[in-house]
Short mmCIF file of C-alpha atoms in Angstrom, two decimals:
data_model
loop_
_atom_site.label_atom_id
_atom_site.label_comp_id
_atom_site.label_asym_id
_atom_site.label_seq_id
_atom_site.Cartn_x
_atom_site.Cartn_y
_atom_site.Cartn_z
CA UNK K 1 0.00 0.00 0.00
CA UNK K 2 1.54 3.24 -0.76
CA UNK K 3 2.51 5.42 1.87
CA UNK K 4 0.79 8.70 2.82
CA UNK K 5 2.41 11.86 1.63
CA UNK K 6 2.94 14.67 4.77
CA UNK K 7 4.23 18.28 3.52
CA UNK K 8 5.72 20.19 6.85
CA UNK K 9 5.74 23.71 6.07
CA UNK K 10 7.68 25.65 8.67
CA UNK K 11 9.98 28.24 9.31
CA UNK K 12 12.36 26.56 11.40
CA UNK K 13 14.91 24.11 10.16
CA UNK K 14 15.78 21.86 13.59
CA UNK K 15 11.63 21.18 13.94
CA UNK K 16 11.49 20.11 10.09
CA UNK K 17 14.73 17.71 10.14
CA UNK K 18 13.59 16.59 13.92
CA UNK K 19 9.84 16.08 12.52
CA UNK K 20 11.03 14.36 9.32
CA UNK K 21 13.44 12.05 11.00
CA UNK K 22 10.62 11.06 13.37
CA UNK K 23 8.05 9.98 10.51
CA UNK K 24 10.25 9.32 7.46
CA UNK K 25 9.36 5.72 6.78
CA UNK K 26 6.06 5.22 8.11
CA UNK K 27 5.04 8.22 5.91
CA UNK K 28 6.38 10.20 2.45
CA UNK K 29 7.45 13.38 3.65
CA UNK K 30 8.44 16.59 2.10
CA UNK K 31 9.41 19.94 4.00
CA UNK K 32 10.12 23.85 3.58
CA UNK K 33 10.13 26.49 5.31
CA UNK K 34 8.32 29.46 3.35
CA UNK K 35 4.83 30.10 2.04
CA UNK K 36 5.34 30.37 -1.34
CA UNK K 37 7.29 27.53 -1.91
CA UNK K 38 4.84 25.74 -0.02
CA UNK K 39 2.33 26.55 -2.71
CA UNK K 40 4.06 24.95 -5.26
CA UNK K 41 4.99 21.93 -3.16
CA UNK K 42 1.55 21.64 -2.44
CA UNK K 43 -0.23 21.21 -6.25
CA UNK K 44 2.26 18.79 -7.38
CA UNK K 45 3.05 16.98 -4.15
CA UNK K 46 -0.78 17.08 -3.21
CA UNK K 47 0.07 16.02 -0.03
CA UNK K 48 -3.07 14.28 2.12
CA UNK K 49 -2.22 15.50 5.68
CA UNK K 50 -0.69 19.45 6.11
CA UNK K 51 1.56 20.22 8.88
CA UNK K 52 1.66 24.16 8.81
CA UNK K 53 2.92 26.53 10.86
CA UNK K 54 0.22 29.95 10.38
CA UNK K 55 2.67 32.50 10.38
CA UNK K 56 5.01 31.20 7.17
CA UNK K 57 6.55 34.25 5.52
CA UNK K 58 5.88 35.21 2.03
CA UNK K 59 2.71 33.62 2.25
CA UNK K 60 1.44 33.30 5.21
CA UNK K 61 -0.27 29.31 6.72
CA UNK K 62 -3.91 31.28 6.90
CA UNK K 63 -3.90 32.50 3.35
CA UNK K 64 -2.47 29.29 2.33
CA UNK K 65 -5.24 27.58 3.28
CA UNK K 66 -7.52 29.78 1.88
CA UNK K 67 -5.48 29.12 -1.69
CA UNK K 68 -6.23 25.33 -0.99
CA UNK K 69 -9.95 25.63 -0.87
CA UNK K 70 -9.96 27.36 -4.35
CA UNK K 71 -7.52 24.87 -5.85
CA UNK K 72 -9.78 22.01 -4.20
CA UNK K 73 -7.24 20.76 -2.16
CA UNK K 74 -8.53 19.21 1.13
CA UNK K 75 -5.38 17.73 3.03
CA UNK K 76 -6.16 16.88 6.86
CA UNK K 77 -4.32 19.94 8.73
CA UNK K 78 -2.43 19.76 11.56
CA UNK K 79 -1.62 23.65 12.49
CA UNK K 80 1.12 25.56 14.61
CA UNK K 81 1.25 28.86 16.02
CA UNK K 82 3.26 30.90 18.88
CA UNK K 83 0.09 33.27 19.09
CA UNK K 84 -3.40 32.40 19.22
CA UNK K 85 -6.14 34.69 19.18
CA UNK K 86 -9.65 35.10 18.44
CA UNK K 87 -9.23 35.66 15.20
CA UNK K 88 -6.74 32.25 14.64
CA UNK K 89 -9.10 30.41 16.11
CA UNK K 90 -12.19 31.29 14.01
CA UNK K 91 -9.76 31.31 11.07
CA UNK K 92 -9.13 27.57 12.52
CA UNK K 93 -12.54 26.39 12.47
CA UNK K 94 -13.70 28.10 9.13
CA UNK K 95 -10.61 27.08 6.96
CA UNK K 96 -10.92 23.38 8.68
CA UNK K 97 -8.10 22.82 10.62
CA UNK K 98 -7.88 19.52 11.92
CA UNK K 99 -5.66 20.27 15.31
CA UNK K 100 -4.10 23.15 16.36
CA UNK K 101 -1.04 23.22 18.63
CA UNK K 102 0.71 25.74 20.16
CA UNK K 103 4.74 26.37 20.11
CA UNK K 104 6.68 25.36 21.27
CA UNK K 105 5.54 21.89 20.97
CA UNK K 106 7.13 18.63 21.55
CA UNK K 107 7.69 16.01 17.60
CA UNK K 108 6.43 13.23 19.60
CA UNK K 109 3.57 15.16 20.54
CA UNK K 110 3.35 16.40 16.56
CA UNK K 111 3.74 12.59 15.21
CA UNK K 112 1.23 11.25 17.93
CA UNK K 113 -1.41 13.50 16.42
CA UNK K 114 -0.62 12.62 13.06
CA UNK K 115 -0.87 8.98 13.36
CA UNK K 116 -4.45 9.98 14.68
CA UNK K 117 -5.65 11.98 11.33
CA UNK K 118 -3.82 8.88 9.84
CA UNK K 119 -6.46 6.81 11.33
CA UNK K 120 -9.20 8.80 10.69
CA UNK K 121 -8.71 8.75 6.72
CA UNK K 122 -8.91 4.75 7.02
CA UNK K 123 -11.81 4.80 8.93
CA UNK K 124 -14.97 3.70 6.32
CA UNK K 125 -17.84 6.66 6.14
CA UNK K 126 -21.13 6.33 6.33
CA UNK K 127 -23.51 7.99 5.39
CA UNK K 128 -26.04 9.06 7.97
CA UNK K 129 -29.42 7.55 8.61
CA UNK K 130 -32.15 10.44 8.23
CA UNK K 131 -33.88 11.92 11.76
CA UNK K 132 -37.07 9.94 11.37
CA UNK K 133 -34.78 6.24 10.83
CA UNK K 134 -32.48 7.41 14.19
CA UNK K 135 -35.45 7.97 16.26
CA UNK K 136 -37.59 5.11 15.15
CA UNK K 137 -34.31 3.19 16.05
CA UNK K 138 -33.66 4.43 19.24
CA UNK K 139 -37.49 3.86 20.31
CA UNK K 140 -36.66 -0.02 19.54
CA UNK K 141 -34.20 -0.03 21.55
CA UNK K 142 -36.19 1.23 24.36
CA UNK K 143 -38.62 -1.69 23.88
CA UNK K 144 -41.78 0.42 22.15
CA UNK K 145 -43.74 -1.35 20.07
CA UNK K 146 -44.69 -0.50 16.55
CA UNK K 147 -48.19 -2.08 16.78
CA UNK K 148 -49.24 0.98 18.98
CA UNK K 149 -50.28 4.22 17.77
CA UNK K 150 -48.62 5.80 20.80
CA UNK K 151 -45.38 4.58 18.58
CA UNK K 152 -45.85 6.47 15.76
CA UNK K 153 -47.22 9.92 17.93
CA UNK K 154 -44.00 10.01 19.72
CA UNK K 155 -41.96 9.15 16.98
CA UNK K 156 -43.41 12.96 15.51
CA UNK K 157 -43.15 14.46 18.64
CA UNK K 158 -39.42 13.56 19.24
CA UNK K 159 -39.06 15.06 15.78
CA UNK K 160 -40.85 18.15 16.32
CA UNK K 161 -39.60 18.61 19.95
CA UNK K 162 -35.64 18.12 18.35
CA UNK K 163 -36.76 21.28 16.21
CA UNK K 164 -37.61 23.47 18.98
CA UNK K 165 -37.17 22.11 22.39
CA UNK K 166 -38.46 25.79 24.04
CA UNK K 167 -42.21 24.00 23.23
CA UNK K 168 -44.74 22.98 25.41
CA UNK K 169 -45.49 19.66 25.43
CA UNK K 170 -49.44 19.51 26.01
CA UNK K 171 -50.26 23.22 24.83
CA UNK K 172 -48.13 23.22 21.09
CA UNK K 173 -46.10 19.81 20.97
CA UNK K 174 -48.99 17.59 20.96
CA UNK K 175 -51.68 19.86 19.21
CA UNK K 176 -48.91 19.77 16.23
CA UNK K 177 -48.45 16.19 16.35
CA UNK K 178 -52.23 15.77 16.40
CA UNK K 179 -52.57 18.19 13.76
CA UNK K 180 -50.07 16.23 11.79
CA UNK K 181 -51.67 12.60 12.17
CA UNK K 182 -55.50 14.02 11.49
CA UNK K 183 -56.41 12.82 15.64
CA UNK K 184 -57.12 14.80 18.48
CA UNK K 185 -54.57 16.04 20.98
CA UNK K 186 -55.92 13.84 23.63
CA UNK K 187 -56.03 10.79 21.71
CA UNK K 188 -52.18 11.80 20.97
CA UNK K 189 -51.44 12.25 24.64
CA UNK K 190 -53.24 9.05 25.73
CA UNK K 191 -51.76 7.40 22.73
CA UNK K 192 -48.28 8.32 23.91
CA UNK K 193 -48.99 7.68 28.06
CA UNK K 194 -50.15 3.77 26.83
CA UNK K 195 -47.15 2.98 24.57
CA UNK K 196 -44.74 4.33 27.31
CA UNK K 197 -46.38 2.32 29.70
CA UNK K 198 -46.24 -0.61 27.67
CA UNK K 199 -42.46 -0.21 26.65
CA UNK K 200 -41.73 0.30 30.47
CA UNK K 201 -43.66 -3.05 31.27
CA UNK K 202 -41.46 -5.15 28.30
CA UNK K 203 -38.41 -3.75 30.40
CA UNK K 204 -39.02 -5.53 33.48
#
């Protein structure tokens, strides 16, 4: 299997030798230590996980990254700075960084979180059941049974309720959910009372 390719993009030469020393083999691994040069490492290296320190000179890790959403590059990235702030740390979470660390910071602690995006890009994905599969799910599991109505009322009331949980159960949550089956908010209430009931006696 070929190896995953890492691009460390920093301004100091000790941390890029130490850092390639410490993952050359399990990993192919390319370094520098300026923006630009960075950039053009980056669209023919295409690296899949970025270790960047944010304040690179010439171009800088935060416009960087912004470059790499227009070119459709998504590497996993592992970010350093010596100054966080606000604004890194919105620019963080709206550019995607992966992990941010602060320097001075330790190459076994650097490689350690590495091996963990590693893992995450073997683990399979999924693709998430919709709301109404998850909660009739979880109501299985909780022993309700699907040959009361009671079932299927709070089945649209956990939906509803998930919406807006500021509701009130008997005076808008259950008028909606009666609304929504063509039945009567009592019958919805009693519905629900009898299927808990009977999901609570299958328990014991």
């Amino acid at each position: 299997m070929e190896k995953r390719k890492i691009l460390i993009a920093d301004p100091s030469e000790s941390f890029c030798v130490a850092l390639t020393d410490a993952l050359r083999g399990a990993y192919q691994v390319r370094s520098c230590r300026e923006g630009n040069e960075a950039l053009g490492i980056l669209q023919s290296f295409r690296p899949d996980i970025l270790i960047l320190d944010l304040m690179l000179s010439g171009v800088d890790g935060i416009t960087l990254l912004q470059k790499l959403g227009k070119w459709e590059l998504q590497p996993l990235v592992l970010a350093t700075t010596r100054y966080v702030s606000n604004y890194i740390l919105d620019a963080a979470d709206r550019l995607g960084i992966g992990y941010l660390m602060v320097k001075p910071c330790d190459v076994d602690a650097v490689v350690a979180r590495v091996a963990d995006m590693n893992q995450r890009m073997k683990m399979p994905v999924f693709a998430a059941p919709d709301p109404r599969t998850q909660v009739s799910n979880m109501l299985l599991n909780l022993r309700f049974s699907t040959k009361l109505r009671g079932y299927g009322y709070l089945r649209e009331a956990v939906l509803l309720m998930a919406k807006n949980m500021d509701q009130s159960i008997t005076k808008e949550l259950y008028p909606a959910v009666a609304n929504y089956c063509g039945v009567t908010s009592v019958q919805v209430e009693r519905s629900i009372r009898s299927a808990l009931q009977h999901a609570w006696n299958r328990r014991e």
